[in-house]
Short mmCIF file of C-alpha atoms in Angstrom, two decimals:
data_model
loop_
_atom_site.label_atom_id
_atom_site.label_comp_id
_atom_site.label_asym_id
_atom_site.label_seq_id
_atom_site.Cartn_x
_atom_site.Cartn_y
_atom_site.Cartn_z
CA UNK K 773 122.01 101.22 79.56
CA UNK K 774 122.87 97.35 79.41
CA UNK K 775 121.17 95.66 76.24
CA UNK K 776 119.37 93.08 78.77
CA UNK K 777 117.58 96.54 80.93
CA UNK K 778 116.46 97.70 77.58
CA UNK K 779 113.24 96.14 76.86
CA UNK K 780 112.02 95.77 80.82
CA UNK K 781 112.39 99.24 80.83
CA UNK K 782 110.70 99.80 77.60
CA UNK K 783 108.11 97.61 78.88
CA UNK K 784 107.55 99.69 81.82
CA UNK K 785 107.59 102.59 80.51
CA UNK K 786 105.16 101.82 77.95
CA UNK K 787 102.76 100.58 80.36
CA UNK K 788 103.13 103.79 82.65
CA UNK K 789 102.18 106.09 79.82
CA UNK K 790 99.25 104.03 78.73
CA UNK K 791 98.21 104.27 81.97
CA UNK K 792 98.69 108.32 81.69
CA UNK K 793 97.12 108.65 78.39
CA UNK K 794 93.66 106.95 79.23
CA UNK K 795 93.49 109.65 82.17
CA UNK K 796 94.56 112.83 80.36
CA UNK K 797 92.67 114.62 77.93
CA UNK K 798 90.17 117.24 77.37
CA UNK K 799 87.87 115.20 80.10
CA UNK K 800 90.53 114.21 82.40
CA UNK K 801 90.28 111.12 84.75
CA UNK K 802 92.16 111.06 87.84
CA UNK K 803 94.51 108.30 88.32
CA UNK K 804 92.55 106.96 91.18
CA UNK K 805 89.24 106.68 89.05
CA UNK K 806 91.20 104.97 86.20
CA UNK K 807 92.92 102.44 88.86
CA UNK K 808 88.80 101.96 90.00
CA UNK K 809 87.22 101.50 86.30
CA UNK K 810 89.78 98.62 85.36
CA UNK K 811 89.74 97.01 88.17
CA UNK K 812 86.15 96.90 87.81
CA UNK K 813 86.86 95.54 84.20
CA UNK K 814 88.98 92.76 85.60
CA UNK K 815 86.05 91.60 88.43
CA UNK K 816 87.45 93.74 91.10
CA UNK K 817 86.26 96.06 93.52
CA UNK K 818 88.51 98.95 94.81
CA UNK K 819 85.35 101.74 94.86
CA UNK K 820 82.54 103.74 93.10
CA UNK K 821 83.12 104.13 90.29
CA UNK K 822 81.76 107.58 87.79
CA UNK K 823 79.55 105.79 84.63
CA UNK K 824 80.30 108.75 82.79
CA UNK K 825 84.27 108.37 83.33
CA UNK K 826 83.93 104.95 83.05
CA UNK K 827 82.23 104.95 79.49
CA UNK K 828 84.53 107.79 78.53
CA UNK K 829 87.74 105.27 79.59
CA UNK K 830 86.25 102.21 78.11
CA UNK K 831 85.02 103.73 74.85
CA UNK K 832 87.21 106.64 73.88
CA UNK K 833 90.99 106.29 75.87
CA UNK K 834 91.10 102.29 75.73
CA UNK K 835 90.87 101.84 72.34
CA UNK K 836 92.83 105.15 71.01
CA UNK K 837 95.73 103.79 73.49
CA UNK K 838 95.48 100.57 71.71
CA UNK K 839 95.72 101.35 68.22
CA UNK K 840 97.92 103.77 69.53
CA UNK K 841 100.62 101.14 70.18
CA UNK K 842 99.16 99.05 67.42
CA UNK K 843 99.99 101.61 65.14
CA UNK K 844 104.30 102.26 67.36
CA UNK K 845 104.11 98.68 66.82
CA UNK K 846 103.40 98.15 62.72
CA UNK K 847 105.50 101.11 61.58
CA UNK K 848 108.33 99.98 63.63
CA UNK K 849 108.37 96.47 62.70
CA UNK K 850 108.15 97.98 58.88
CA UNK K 851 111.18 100.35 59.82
CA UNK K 852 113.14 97.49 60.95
CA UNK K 853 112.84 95.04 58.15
CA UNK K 854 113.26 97.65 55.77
CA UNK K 855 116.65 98.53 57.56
CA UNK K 856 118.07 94.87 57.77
CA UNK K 857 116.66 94.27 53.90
CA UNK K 858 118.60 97.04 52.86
CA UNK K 859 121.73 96.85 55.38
CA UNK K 860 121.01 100.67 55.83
CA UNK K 861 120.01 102.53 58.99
CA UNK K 862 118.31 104.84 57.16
CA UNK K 863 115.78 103.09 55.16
CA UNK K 864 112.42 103.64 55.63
CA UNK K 865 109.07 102.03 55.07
CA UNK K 866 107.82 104.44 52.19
CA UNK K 867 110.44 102.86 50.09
CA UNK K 868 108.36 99.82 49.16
CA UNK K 869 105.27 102.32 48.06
CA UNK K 870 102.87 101.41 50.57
CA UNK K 871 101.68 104.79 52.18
CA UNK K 872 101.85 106.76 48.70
CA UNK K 873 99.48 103.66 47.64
CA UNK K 874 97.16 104.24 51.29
CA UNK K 875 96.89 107.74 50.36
CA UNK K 876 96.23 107.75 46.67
CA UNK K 877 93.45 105.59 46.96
CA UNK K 878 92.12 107.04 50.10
CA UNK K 879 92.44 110.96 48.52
CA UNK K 880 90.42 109.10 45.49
CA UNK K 881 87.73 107.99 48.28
CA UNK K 882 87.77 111.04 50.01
CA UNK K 883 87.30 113.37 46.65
CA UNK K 884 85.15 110.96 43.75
CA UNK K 885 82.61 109.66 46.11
CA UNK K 886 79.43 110.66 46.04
CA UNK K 887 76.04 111.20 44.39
CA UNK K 888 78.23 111.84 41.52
CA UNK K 889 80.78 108.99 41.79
CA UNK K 890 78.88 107.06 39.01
CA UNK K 891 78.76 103.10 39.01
CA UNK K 892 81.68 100.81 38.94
CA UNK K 893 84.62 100.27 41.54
CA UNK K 894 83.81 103.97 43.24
CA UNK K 895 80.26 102.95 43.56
CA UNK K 896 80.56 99.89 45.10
CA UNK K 897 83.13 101.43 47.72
CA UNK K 898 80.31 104.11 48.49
CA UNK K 899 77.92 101.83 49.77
CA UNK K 900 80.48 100.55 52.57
CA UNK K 901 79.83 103.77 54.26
CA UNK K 902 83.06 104.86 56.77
CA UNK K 903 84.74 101.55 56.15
CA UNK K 904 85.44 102.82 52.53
CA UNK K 905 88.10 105.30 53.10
CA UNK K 906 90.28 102.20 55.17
CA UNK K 907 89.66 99.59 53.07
CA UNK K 908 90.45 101.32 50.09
CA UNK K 909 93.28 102.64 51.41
CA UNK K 910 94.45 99.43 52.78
CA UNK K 911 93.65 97.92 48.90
CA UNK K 912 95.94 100.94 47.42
CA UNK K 913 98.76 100.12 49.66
CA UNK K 914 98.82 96.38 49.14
CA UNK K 915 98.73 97.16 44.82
CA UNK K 916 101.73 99.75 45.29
CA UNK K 917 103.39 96.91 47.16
CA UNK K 918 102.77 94.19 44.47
CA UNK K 919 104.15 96.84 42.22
CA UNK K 920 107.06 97.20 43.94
CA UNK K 921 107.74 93.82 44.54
CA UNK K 922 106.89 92.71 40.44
CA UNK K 923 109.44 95.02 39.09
CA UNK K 924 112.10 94.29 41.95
CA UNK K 925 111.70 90.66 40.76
CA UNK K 926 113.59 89.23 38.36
CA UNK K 927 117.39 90.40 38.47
CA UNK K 928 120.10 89.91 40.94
CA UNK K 929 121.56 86.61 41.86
CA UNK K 930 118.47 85.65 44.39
CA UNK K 931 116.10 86.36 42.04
CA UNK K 932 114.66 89.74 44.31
CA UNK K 933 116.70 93.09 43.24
CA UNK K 934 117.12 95.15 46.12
CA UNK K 935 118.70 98.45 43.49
CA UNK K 936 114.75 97.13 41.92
CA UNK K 937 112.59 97.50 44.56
CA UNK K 938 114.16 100.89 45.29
CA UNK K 939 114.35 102.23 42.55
CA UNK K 940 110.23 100.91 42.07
CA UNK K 941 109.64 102.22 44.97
CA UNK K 942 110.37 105.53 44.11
CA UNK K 943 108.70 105.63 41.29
CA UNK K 944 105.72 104.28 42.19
CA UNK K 945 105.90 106.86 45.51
CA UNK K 946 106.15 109.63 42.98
CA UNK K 947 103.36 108.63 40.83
CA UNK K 948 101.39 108.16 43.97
CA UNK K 949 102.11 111.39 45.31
CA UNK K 950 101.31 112.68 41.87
CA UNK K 951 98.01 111.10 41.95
CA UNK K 952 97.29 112.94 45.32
CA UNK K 953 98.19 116.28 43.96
CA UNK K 954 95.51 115.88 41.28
CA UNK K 955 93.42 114.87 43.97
CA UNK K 956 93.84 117.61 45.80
CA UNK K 957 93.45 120.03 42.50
CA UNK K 958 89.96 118.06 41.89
CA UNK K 959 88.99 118.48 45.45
CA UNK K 960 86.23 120.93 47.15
CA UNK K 961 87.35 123.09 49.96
CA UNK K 962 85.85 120.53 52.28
CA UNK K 963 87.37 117.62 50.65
CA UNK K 964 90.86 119.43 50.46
CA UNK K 965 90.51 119.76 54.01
CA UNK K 966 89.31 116.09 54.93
CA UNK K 967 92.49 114.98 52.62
CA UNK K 968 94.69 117.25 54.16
CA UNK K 969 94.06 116.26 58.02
CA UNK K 970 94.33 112.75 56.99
CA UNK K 971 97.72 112.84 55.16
CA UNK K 972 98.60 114.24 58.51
CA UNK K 973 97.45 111.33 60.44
CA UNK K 974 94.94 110.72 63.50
CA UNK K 975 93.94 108.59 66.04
CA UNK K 976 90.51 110.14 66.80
CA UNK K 977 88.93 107.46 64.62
CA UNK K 978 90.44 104.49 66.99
CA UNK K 979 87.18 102.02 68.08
CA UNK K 980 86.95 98.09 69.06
CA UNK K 981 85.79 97.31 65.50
CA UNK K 982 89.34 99.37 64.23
CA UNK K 983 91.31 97.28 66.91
CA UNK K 984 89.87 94.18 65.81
CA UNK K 985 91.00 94.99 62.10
CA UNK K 986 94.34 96.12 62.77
CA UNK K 987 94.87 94.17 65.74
CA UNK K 988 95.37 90.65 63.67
CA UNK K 989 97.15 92.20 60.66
CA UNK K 990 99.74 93.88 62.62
CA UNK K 991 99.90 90.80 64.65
CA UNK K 992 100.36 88.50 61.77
CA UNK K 993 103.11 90.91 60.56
CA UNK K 994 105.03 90.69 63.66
CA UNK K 995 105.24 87.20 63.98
CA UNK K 996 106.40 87.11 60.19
CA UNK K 997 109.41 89.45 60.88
CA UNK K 998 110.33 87.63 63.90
CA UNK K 999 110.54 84.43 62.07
CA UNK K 1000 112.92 86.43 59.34
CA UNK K 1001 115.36 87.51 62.80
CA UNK K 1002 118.16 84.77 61.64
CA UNK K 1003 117.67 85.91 58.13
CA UNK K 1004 118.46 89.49 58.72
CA UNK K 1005 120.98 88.74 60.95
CA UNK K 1006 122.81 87.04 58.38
CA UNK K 1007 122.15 89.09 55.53
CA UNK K 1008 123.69 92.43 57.51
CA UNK K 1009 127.21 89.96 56.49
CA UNK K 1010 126.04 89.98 52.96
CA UNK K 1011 123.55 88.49 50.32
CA UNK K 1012 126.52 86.05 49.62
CA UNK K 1013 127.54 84.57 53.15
CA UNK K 1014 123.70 84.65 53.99
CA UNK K 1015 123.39 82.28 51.36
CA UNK K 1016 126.36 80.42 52.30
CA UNK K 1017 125.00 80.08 56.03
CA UNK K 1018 121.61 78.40 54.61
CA UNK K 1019 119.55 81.51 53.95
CA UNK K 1020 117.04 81.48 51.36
CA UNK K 1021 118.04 84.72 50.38
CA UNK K 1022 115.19 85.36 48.05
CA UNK K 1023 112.75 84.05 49.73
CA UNK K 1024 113.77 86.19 53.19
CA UNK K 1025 113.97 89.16 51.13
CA UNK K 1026 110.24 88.94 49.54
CA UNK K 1027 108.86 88.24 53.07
CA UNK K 1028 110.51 90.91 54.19
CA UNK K 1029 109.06 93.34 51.99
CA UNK K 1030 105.27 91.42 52.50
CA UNK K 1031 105.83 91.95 56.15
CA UNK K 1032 106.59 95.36 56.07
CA UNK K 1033 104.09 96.01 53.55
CA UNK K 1034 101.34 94.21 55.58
CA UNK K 1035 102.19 96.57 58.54
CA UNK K 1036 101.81 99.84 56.80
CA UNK K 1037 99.45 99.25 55.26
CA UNK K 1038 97.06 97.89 58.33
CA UNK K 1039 97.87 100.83 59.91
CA UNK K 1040 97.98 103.43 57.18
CA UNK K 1041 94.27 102.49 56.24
CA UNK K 1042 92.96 103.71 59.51
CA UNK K 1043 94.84 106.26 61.16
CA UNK K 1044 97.02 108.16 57.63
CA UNK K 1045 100.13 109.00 57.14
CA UNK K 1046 102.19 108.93 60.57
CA UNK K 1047 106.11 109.41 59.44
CA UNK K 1048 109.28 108.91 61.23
CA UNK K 1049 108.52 106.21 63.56
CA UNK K 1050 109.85 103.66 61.52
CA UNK K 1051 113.36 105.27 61.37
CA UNK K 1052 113.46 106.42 64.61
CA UNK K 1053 112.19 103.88 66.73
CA UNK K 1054 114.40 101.62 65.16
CA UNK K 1055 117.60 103.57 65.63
CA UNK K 1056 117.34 104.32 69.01
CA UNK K 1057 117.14 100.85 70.05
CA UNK K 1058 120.09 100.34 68.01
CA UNK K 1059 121.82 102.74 69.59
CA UNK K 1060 121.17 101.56 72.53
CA UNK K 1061 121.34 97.58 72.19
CA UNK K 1062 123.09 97.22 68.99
CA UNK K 1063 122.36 95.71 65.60
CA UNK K 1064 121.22 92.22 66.99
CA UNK K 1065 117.87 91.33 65.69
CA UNK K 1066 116.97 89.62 68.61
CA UNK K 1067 117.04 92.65 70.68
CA UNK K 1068 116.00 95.20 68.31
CA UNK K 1069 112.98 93.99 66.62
CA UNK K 1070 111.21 93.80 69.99
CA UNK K 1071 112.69 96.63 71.34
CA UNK K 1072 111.81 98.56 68.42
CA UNK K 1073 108.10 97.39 68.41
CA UNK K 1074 107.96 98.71 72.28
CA UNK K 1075 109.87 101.77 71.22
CA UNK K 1076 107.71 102.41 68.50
CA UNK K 1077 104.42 101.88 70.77
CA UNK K 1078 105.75 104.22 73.22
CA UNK K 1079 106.73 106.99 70.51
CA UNK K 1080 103.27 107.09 69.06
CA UNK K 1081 101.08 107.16 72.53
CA UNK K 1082 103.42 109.65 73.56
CA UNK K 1083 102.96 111.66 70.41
CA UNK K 1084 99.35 111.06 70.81
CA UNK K 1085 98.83 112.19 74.35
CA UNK K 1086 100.71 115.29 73.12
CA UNK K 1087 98.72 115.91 70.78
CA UNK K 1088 95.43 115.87 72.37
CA UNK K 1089 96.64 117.71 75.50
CA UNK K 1090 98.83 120.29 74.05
CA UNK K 1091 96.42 122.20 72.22
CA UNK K 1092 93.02 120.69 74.00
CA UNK K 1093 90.06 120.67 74.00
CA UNK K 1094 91.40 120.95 70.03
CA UNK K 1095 93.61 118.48 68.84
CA UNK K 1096 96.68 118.45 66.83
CA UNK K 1097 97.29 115.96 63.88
CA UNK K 1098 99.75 113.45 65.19
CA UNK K 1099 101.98 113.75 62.35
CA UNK K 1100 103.07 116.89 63.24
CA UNK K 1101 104.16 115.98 66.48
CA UNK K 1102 105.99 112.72 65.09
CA UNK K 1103 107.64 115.10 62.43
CA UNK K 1104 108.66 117.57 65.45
CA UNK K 1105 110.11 114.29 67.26
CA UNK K 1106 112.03 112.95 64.28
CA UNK K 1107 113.32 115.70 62.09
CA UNK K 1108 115.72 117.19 65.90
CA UNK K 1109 116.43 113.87 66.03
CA UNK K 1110 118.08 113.28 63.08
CA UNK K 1111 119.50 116.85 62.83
CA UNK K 1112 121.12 115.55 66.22
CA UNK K 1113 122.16 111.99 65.09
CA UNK K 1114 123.77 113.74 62.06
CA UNK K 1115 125.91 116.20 64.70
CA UNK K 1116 126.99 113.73 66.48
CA UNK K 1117 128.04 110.97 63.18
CA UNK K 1118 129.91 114.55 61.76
CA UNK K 1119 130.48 117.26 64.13
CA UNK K 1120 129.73 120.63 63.56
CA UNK K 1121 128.00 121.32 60.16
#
């Protein structure tokens, strides 16, 4: 496919499968009552319209759809910027700590409070009710981050160690992961099940007041790494001719990493851990359109969008009226994928 088809297409297909996913379902909406109910949203009139479907669409599908591609659009962004940070196709988002920071402190939320979480920190998160578990994961993530990005600093001729913030990253992803474990030891059969289901991520809590939270963060994150394009484009020649083209090195690398962060973690905080997208979504396109920034960030961010509703409406149709965690299904899409991109780089194994 020509690089200048790829994100009309994307674009289209995108909004074809949104418009599939608000019908399908355990309660399933024909595709003539979902054309009705938004055009009755928009001030038009094509028929009667069910109140039952109609609350169903508007209060259930529309916003799970949303934070849906919200969520396509923050991981692949992250997957991106961590790829043209580390001139590597096959970086990934965990490596600046983020989601082992979202879970650690959400696994913390999910198994010290209650009547015996005491006072302090723990007690003042318990009286936030259901926004405790996102906003605390959402705090984790950003203090893994500013882990990451303190002990990257400091060394390397820009003043922003890439060899740092790996290698921080991985150790603050295994002390995070460590931290869950003991969670998980601590935890009550209930709470080891709550943890587990949402280290395997889920939509099912998606709601206006979610979109309106993740909505601007994601949106802010976006518009950050598409105003780092010429920077990544130039640093995929090298830290030394970006600098030599008028890069702020440093400074595009740190961003970079505060984007990415910002991303995850929005999304992290309310839906879990949802793997893969950010090195798939990202690959494809470049498979596709090539390494140009221009083209790939937004074709990842549509790519990404479409993954996740897709993996969505498979998981809440597949098994229905149950519902599988979505990061199964991403796992199922990503780990053929890369047994297939690693074929085709190698041969036969």
């Amino acid at each position: 496919m020509p690089a200048q088809l790829l994100l009309p297409t994307l674009a289209a297909a995108l909004l074809l499968v949104a418009l599939l996913a608000v019908g399908l379902g355990a309660y399933e909406i024909p595709p003539g009552a979902v054309l009705r109910i938004l055009a009755q949203a928009l001030g038009l009139d094509l028929g009667p319209v069910d109140a039952q479907q109609a609350a169903v669409l508007q209060a259930i599908r529309l916003p799970r759809v949303g934070l849906a591609m919200l969520t396509g659009a923050g991981l692949a962004t992250a997957g991106v910027l961590m790829q043209g940070l580390f001139r590597n196709p096959l970086a990934d988002p965990t490596l600046i700590g983020s989601a082992a920071g979202a879970a650690l402190a959400a696994a913390a939320v999910i198994v010290l409070l209650g009547p015996t979480a005491g006072g302090g920190a723990l007690a003042a998160l318990a009286t936030l009710g259901p926004a405790a578990l996102p906003l605390a994961a959402f705090l984790g993530s950003a203090v893994a981050t500013g882990l990451v990005v303190l002990i990257g600093r400091g060394s390397g001729p820009s003043g922003f160690s890439l060899a740092g913030v790996l290698l921080a990253g991985i150790a603050v992803n295994a002390l995070g992961m460590a931290g869950v474990g003991l969670m998980a030891y601590l935890a009550s059969d209930e709470q080891l099940r709550t943890l587990t289901f949402w280290n395997l991520g889920a939509l099912s809590g998606a709601s206006g007041p979610v979109l309106a939270a993740v909505g601007p963060a994601v949106g802010l994150a976006l518009l950050g790494a598409w105003a780092l394009v010429p920077a990544l484009n130039a640093l995929a020649l090298g830290e030394a001719r970006a600098g030599h083209l008028g890069i702020a090195v440093g400074r595009a690398k740190a961003g970079a990493v505060l984007a990415a962060a910002l991303a995850t973690g929005s999304v992290v905080a309310f839906t879990g851990v949802i793997g893969f997208i950010g090195l798939v979504a990202p690959h494809l396109v470049r498979l596709i359109a090539g390494p140009d920034h221009r083209v790939l960030l937004p074709g990842a961010i549509l790519m990404g969008a479409l993954l996740v509703l897709g993996a969505d409406l498979v998981a809440r149709t597949l098994v229905a009226p149950a519902e599988l965690p979505i990061g199964l299904v991403t796992a199922l899409i990503g780990g053929p994928f890369f047994i297939a991109l690693l074929r085709h780089r190698r041969g036969p194994l």
